[in-house]
CSV table of C-alpha atoms in Angstrom, one decimal:
chain,number,residue,atom,x,y,z
A,117,MET,CA,-4.6,23.4,-14.7
A,118,SER,CA,-2.9,20.5,-13.0
A,119,TYR,CA,0.9,20.4,-13.7
A,120,ILE,CA,2.8,17.2,-12.8
A,121,LEU,CA,6.2,18.9,-13.6
A,122,GLU,CA,7.2,22.6,-13.5
A,123,VAL,CA,10.7,23.6,-14.6
A,124,GLN,CA,11.5,27.1,-13.5
A,125,GLY,CA,14.6,29.1,-14.6
A,126,LEU,CA,16.8,26.0,-14.9
A,127,LYS,CA,20.5,26.7,-15.5
A,128,LYS,CA,23.6,24.6,-15.7
A,129,LYS,CA,27.0,26.3,-15.8
A,130,ILE,CA,30.3,24.5,-16.6
A,131,GLY,CA,33.3,26.8,-16.2
A,132,LYS,CA,32.3,30.2,-17.6
A,133,ARG,CA,29.7,28.8,-20.0
A,134,TYR,CA,26.0,28.0,-19.5
A,135,ILE,CA,25.2,24.7,-21.2
A,136,VAL,CA,21.6,25.1,-20.1
A,137,ASN,CA,20.3,28.7,-19.7
A,138,ASP,CA,17.0,29.8,-18.1
A,139,VAL,CA,14.8,26.9,-19.3
A,140,ASN,CA,11.1,27.1,-18.3
A,141,PHE,CA,8.3,24.7,-19.2
A,142,ARG,CA,5.4,22.7,-17.6
A,143,VAL,CA,4.1,19.2,-18.2
A,144,GLU,CA,0.3,18.7,-17.7
A,145,ALA,CA,-1.3,15.6,-16.3
A,146,GLY,CA,-1.8,12.8,-18.9
A,147,GLU,CA,0.1,14.5,-21.7
A,148,ILE,CA,3.2,13.5,-23.7
A,149,PHE,CA,5.6,16.5,-23.8
A,150,GLY,CA,8.6,16.5,-26.1
A,151,LEU,CA,12.0,18.1,-25.6
A,152,LEU,CA,13.2,18.5,-29.2
A,153,GLY,CA,16.6,19.5,-30.5
A,154,PRO,CA,19.8,18.3,-32.1
A,155,ASN,CA,22.3,16.2,-30.3
A,156,GLY,CA,24.3,18.4,-27.8
A,157,ALA,CA,21.5,20.9,-27.4
A,158,GLY,CA,21.2,20.2,-23.7
A,159,LYS,CA,18.2,17.9,-23.5
A,160,THR,CA,20.0,15.1,-21.5
A,161,THR,CA,21.5,17.7,-19.1
A,162,ILE,CA,18.0,19.1,-18.4
A,163,ILE,CA,16.7,15.6,-17.8
A,164,ARG,CA,19.6,14.8,-15.5
A,165,MET,CA,18.9,18.0,-13.4
A,166,ILE,CA,15.2,17.2,-13.2
A,167,THR,CA,15.9,13.6,-12.0
A,168,GLY,CA,18.6,14.8,-9.5
A,169,LEU,CA,21.4,12.9,-11.3
A,170,ILE,CA,23.4,16.1,-11.5
A,171,ASN,CA,23.2,19.4,-9.6
A,172,LYS,CA,21.7,22.5,-11.2
A,173,THR,CA,23.4,25.9,-11.0
A,174,GLU,CA,20.1,27.8,-10.7
A,175,GLY,CA,16.4,27.2,-10.9
A,176,ASN,CA,13.7,25.1,-9.4
A,177,VAL,CA,12.0,21.8,-10.3
A,178,LEU,CA,8.5,21.2,-8.9
A,179,ILE,CA,6.9,17.8,-9.0
A,180,LYS,CA,3.1,17.9,-8.4
A,181,GLY,CA,3.6,21.4,-6.9
A,182,SER,CA,6.4,20.4,-4.5
A,183,SER,CA,10.0,21.5,-4.8
A,184,ALA,CA,12.4,18.6,-5.6
A,185,ASP,CA,15.0,20.4,-3.5
A,186,THR,CA,13.1,20.5,-0.2
A,187,ASN,CA,11.2,17.2,-0.8
A,188,PHE,CA,13.6,15.1,-2.8
A,189,LYS,CA,12.6,11.6,-1.8
A,190,GLU,CA,8.9,12.3,-2.1
A,191,SER,CA,9.4,14.0,-5.5
A,192,MET,CA,11.6,11.3,-6.9
A,193,ASN,CA,9.0,8.7,-5.8
A,194,GLU,CA,6.7,10.4,-8.4
A,195,LEU,CA,9.2,9.9,-11.2
A,196,GLY,CA,10.1,6.9,-13.3
A,197,ALA,CA,13.0,7.5,-15.7
A,198,ILE,CA,15.2,6.0,-18.4
A,199,VAL,CA,18.2,8.2,-19.0
A,200,GLU,CA,20.0,7.2,-22.1
A,201,ASN,CA,19.9,3.3,-22.4
A,202,PRO,CA,18.1,1.0,-19.9
A,203,GLU,CA,20.6,-1.3,-18.2
A,204,PHE,CA,19.8,-4.9,-17.0
A,205,TYR,CA,21.6,-8.0,-15.9
A,206,LYS,CA,21.7,-9.8,-19.2
A,207,PHE,CA,22.3,-13.3,-17.8
A,208,MET,CA,19.0,-13.0,-15.8
A,209,THR,CA,15.5,-13.2,-17.2
A,210,GLY,CA,13.3,-10.1,-17.7
A,211,TYR,CA,11.2,-11.2,-14.8
A,212,ALA,CA,14.2,-11.7,-12.5
A,213,ASN,CA,15.4,-8.2,-13.3
A,214,LEU,CA,12.0,-6.7,-12.4
A,215,LYS,CA,11.9,-8.7,-9.2
A,216,HIS,CA,15.4,-7.4,-8.4
A,217,TYR,CA,14.4,-3.7,-9.0
A,218,ALA,CA,11.2,-4.3,-7.0
A,219,ARG,CA,13.2,-5.4,-3.9
A,220,MET,CA,15.3,-2.2,-4.1
A,221,SER,CA,12.2,0.1,-4.2
A,222,VAL,CA,11.4,2.3,-1.2
A,223,LYS,CA,7.7,1.7,-2.0
A,224,PRO,CA,6.5,-1.9,-1.5
A,225,ILE,CA,5.8,-3.5,-4.9
A,226,THR,CA,3.5,-6.5,-5.0
A,227,GLU,CA,3.7,-9.5,-7.3
A,228,GLU,CA,0.5,-8.4,-8.9
A,229,ARG,CA,2.0,-5.0,-9.8
A,230,ILE,CA,5.0,-6.7,-11.5
A,231,LYS,CA,2.6,-8.8,-13.5
A,232,GLU,CA,0.6,-5.7,-14.3
A,233,VAL,CA,3.5,-3.8,-15.8
A,234,ILE,CA,4.6,-6.9,-17.8
A,235,ARG,CA,1.1,-6.9,-19.3
A,236,LEU,CA,1.2,-3.1,-19.9
A,237,VAL,CA,4.4,-3.4,-22.0
A,238,LYS,CA,3.3,-6.6,-23.7
A,239,LEU,CA,6.2,-8.8,-22.7
A,240,GLU,CA,4.2,-11.7,-21.3
A,241,ASN,CA,5.6,-14.1,-23.9
A,242,ALA,CA,9.3,-13.2,-23.4
A,243,ILE,CA,9.5,-12.2,-19.7
A,244,HIS,CA,11.0,-15.5,-18.6
A,245,GLN,CA,13.7,-15.4,-21.3
A,246,LYS,CA,17.1,-14.1,-20.5
A,247,VAL,CA,17.6,-10.4,-21.3
A,248,LYS,CA,20.6,-11.2,-23.6
A,249,THR,CA,18.1,-12.8,-26.0
A,250,TYR,CA,16.0,-9.6,-26.2
A,251,SER,CA,15.9,-7.3,-29.1
A,252,LEU,CA,16.6,-3.6,-28.5
A,253,GLY,CA,12.9,-2.8,-28.7
A,254,MET,CA,12.1,-5.5,-26.1
A,255,ARG,CA,14.8,-4.1,-23.8
A,256,GLN,CA,13.3,-0.6,-24.2
A,257,ARG,CA,9.9,-2.0,-23.2
A,258,LEU,CA,11.5,-3.8,-20.2
A,259,GLY,CA,13.1,-0.5,-19.2
A,260,VAL,CA,9.7,1.2,-19.3
A,261,ALA,CA,8.2,-1.6,-17.2
A,262,GLN,CA,11.0,-1.1,-14.6
A,263,ALA,CA,10.4,2.6,-14.6
A,264,LEU,CA,6.7,2.1,-14.0
A,265,LEU,CA,7.0,-0.5,-11.2
A,266,HIS,CA,6.3,2.1,-8.4
A,267,GLU,CA,3.4,3.7,-10.3
A,268,PRO,CA,5.0,7.1,-10.9
A,269,SER,CA,3.0,10.2,-12.0
A,270,LEU,CA,5.7,11.2,-14.5
A,271,LEU,CA,7.7,8.9,-16.9
A,272,ILE,CA,10.9,10.5,-18.3
A,273,LEU,CA,12.5,9.0,-21.3
A,274,ASP,CA,15.7,10.2,-22.9
A,275,GLU,CA,16.0,9.4,-26.6
A,276,PRO,CA,13.9,6.2,-26.2
A,277,THR,CA,13.8,5.4,-30.0
A,278,ASN,CA,17.5,5.4,-30.5
A,279,GLY,CA,18.5,2.2,-32.3
A,280,LEU,CA,14.9,1.0,-32.8
A,281,ASP,CA,13.8,-0.2,-36.2
A,282,PRO,CA,10.5,1.4,-37.6
A,283,GLN,CA,8.4,-1.4,-36.1
A,284,GLY,CA,10.0,-0.9,-32.7
A,285,MET,CA,9.4,2.8,-32.9
A,286,LYS,CA,5.8,2.3,-33.7
A,287,GLU,CA,5.3,-0.2,-30.9
A,288,LEU,CA,6.9,2.1,-28.3
A,289,ARG,CA,5.0,5.2,-29.7
A,290,ASP,CA,1.6,3.3,-29.5
A,291,TYR,CA,2.3,2.1,-26.0
A,292,LEU,CA,3.3,5.5,-24.7
A,293,LYS,CA,0.0,7.0,-26.1
A,294,GLU,CA,-1.9,4.3,-24.3
A,295,LEU,CA,0.0,5.1,-21.1
A,296,ALA,CA,-0.8,8.8,-21.4
A,297,LYS,CA,-4.5,8.0,-21.8
A,298,SER,CA,-4.4,6.1,-18.5
A,299,GLY,CA,-3.2,9.4,-16.8
A,300,THR,CA,0.5,9.0,-16.7
A,301,SER,CA,2.4,12.1,-17.9
A,302,ILE,CA,5.4,11.5,-20.1
A,303,LEU,CA,8.4,13.7,-20.8
A,304,VAL,CA,10.4,12.4,-23.8
A,305,SER,CA,13.5,13.9,-25.4
A,306,SER,CA,14.6,13.2,-29.0
A,307,HIS,CA,16.4,14.7,-32.0
A,308,MET,CA,14.1,12.6,-34.3
A,309,LEU,CA,11.5,15.3,-35.0
A,310,GLY,CA,9.4,13.3,-37.3
A,311,GLU,CA,8.9,10.6,-34.7
A,312,MET,CA,8.1,13.2,-32.0
A,313,GLN,CA,5.5,14.7,-34.3
A,314,LEU,CA,3.6,11.4,-34.3
A,315,MET,CA,3.9,11.0,-30.5
A,316,CYS,CA,3.7,14.3,-28.6
A,317,ASP,CA,0.8,16.5,-27.5
A,318,ARG,CA,3.1,19.5,-26.9
A,319,PHE,CA,6.8,20.2,-27.4
A,320,ALA,CA,9.6,22.5,-26.5
A,321,ILE,CA,12.5,23.2,-28.8
A,322,ILE,CA,15.9,23.3,-27.2
A,323,GLU,CA,18.8,24.9,-29.0
A,324,LYS,CA,22.3,25.5,-27.6
A,325,GLY,CA,20.9,25.1,-24.1
A,326,GLU,CA,18.1,27.5,-24.5
A,327,LEU,CA,14.3,26.9,-24.9
A,328,THR,CA,13.3,28.7,-28.1
A,329,HIS,CA,9.7,27.7,-28.6
A,330,VAL,CA,6.9,25.9,-26.8
A,331,ALA,CA,3.7,24.9,-28.7
A,332,SER,CA,1.1,22.1,-29.0
A,333,MET,CA,1.1,19.9,-32.1
A,334,GLU,CA,-2.5,21.0,-32.7
A,335,ASP,CA,-1.5,24.7,-32.8
A,336,THR,CA,1.5,23.8,-35.1
A,337,ASP,CA,-0.7,21.9,-37.5
A,338,ARG,CA,-3.3,24.8,-37.5
A,339,GLU,CA,-0.6,27.4,-38.2
A,340,ALA,CA,0.7,25.2,-41.0
A,341,ALA,CA,-2.8,25.0,-42.5
A,342,GLU,CA,-3.0,28.8,-42.7
A,343,GLU,CA,0.3,29.1,-44.5
A,344,LEU,CA,0.8,29.0,-48.2
A,345,ARG,CA,2.3,25.8,-49.5
A,346,GLU,CA,3.1,24.4,-53.0
A,347,VAL,CA,0.3,22.4,-54.6
A,348,LYS,CA,0.7,19.9,-57.4
A,349,LEU,CA,-2.4,19.4,-59.5
A,350,VAL,CA,-2.9,16.7,-62.2
A,351,VAL,CA,-6.1,17.1,-64.2
A,352,SER,CA,-7.6,16.2,-67.5
A,353,SER,CA,-6.7,19.7,-68.9
A,354,ALA,CA,-4.2,22.0,-67.2
A,355,ALA,CA,-5.1,24.8,-69.6
A,356,GLU,CA,-8.8,24.7,-68.5
A,357,ALA,CA,-7.9,24.4,-64.8
A,358,SER,CA,-5.5,27.4,-64.9
A,359,VAL,CA,-8.3,29.9,-65.8
A,360,LEU,CA,-10.6,28.9,-62.9
A,361,PRO,CA,-10.8,31.9,-60.5
A,362,VAL,CA,-9.5,30.0,-57.5
A,363,ILE,CA,-6.4,28.8,-59.4
A,364,ALA,CA,-5.8,31.8,-61.7
A,365,SER,CA,-5.5,34.0,-58.7
A,366,ALA,CA,-3.0,31.7,-57.0
A,367,GLU,CA,0.7,32.7,-56.5
A,368,ASN,CA,3.5,31.2,-58.5
A,369,LEU,CA,1.1,29.5,-61.0
A,370,ARG,CA,3.0,27.3,-63.4
A,371,VAL,CA,1.7,24.9,-66.1
A,372,ALA,CA,4.2,22.1,-66.3
A,373,ASP,CA,2.5,20.1,-69.1
A,374,GLU,CA,-0.9,19.4,-70.6
A,375,GLN,CA,-2.2,17.8,-67.4
A,376,THR,CA,0.0,19.2,-64.6
A,377,LEU,CA,0.3,22.5,-62.9
A,378,THR,CA,1.7,23.9,-59.6
A,379,PHE,CA,0.8,26.9,-57.5
A,380,MET,CA,0.8,28.2,-54.0
A,381,ALA,CA,-2.3,27.9,-51.8
A,382,LYS,CA,-3.5,27.5,-48.3
A,383,TYR,CA,-4.4,24.0,-47.1
A,384,ASP,CA,-7.9,25.1,-46.2
A,385,SER,CA,-8.6,26.3,-49.7
A,386,MET,CA,-8.3,22.7,-51.1
A,387,PRO,CA,-12.1,22.0,-50.8
A,388,GLU,CA,-12.9,25.1,-52.9
A,389,ILE,CA,-10.4,24.2,-55.5
A,390,ILE,CA,-11.9,20.7,-55.8
A,391,LYS,CA,-15.4,22.1,-55.9
A,392,GLN,CA,-14.6,24.5,-58.8
A,393,LEU,CA,-12.7,21.8,-60.8
A,394,ALA,CA,-15.6,19.4,-60.4
A,395,GLY,CA,-18.2,22.1,-61.3
A,396,SER,CA,-16.3,22.8,-64.5
A,397,GLY,CA,-16.2,19.1,-65.5
A,398,ILE,CA,-12.5,18.9,-65.1
A,399,LEU,CA,-11.3,15.4,-64.0
A,400,VAL,CA,-8.9,15.5,-61.0
A,401,TYR,CA,-6.3,12.7,-60.9
A,402,GLU,CA,-4.0,14.1,-58.2
A,403,LEU,CA,-4.1,17.1,-55.8
A,404,THR,CA,-1.1,17.1,-53.5
A,405,PRO,CA,-0.5,20.0,-51.1
A,406,ALA,CA,3.0,19.9,-49.6
A,407,LYS,CA,2.7,19.2,-45.9
A,408,LYS,CA,5.0,21.0,-43.5
A,409,SER,CA,6.7,18.7,-41.0
A,410,LEU,CA,7.8,19.5,-37.5
A,411,GLU,CA,11.3,19.4,-39.0
A,412,ASP,CA,10.4,22.2,-41.4
A,413,ARG,CA,8.9,24.2,-38.5
A,414,PHE,CA,12.0,23.6,-36.4
A,415,LEU,CA,14.2,24.9,-39.2
A,416,GLU,CA,12.0,27.9,-39.7
A,417,LEU,CA,12.1,28.8,-36.0
A,418,THR,CA,15.9,28.3,-35.9
A,419,ARG,CA,16.3,30.6,-38.9
A,420,GLN,CA,14.0,33.3,-37.4
A,421,LYS,CA,16.0,33.3,-34.2
A,422,GLU,CA,19.3,33.6,-36.1
A,423,GLU,CA,17.9,36.5,-38.2
A,424,ALA,CA,16.7,38.2,-35.0
A,425,VAL,CA,20.2,38.0,-33.5
A,426,LEU,CA,21.7,39.5,-36.7
């Protein structure tokens, strides 16, 4: 397995209190990895330690297998980051800003590379406008372009969807997925769990400075499919449907009216339910299994941890 980033036993202590305590995770090549948790959970502090913006109390950060402590310049050369909001000279054009950052880079950046990142973030039509005319979404994309100028292996984004409207969120999400497919690893933090569910391959939940759970979205969806969830069924005859074996044996079966009933069932039992209904000549107008979101999963895990402490 090829890991672009390895965070080992990361701790940050302020006074007598650890605001980040023993955090461990890895980011694979070409994946989008999410740091999820409420505001104040420690996500930005973790990112600031990874990028060297603040000192860590304990732990180690490896970039492509090399310690950021002993090979700081080489390690930071592999990173591109936007921590909190991207800042630009608003009186200058987007292009002039990128040229300015290119001149400050340790690694030589060609004119062709600048044009390439502009195309990547789809800012060709606005790049020669002044940044003060940009929408928040456009400034976010310009920030991503700036972070990618030196061709980093890992892009780190702290709350990148803050302030974006739904269209801006979708554009950024789609772009980051394309970027990951091209081989760039992405570490993104957010408190917006629904948005991260659409974006990330794997995620870690951070709560009160501690990592409480790491999983892939695929595993999370599979676990949810195996759990019971409430199903709403609207058919031509609720009475006839309720005596079918697959429904009669279901938990919490309730007939709401002549056409509607609810019950608990596993997601993967839906095909058999439909098959029995169709085989009995019962018309199906609606079959709606409640779908667990990442937010639901987050609340479950948080509750389980609290109960374990008690």
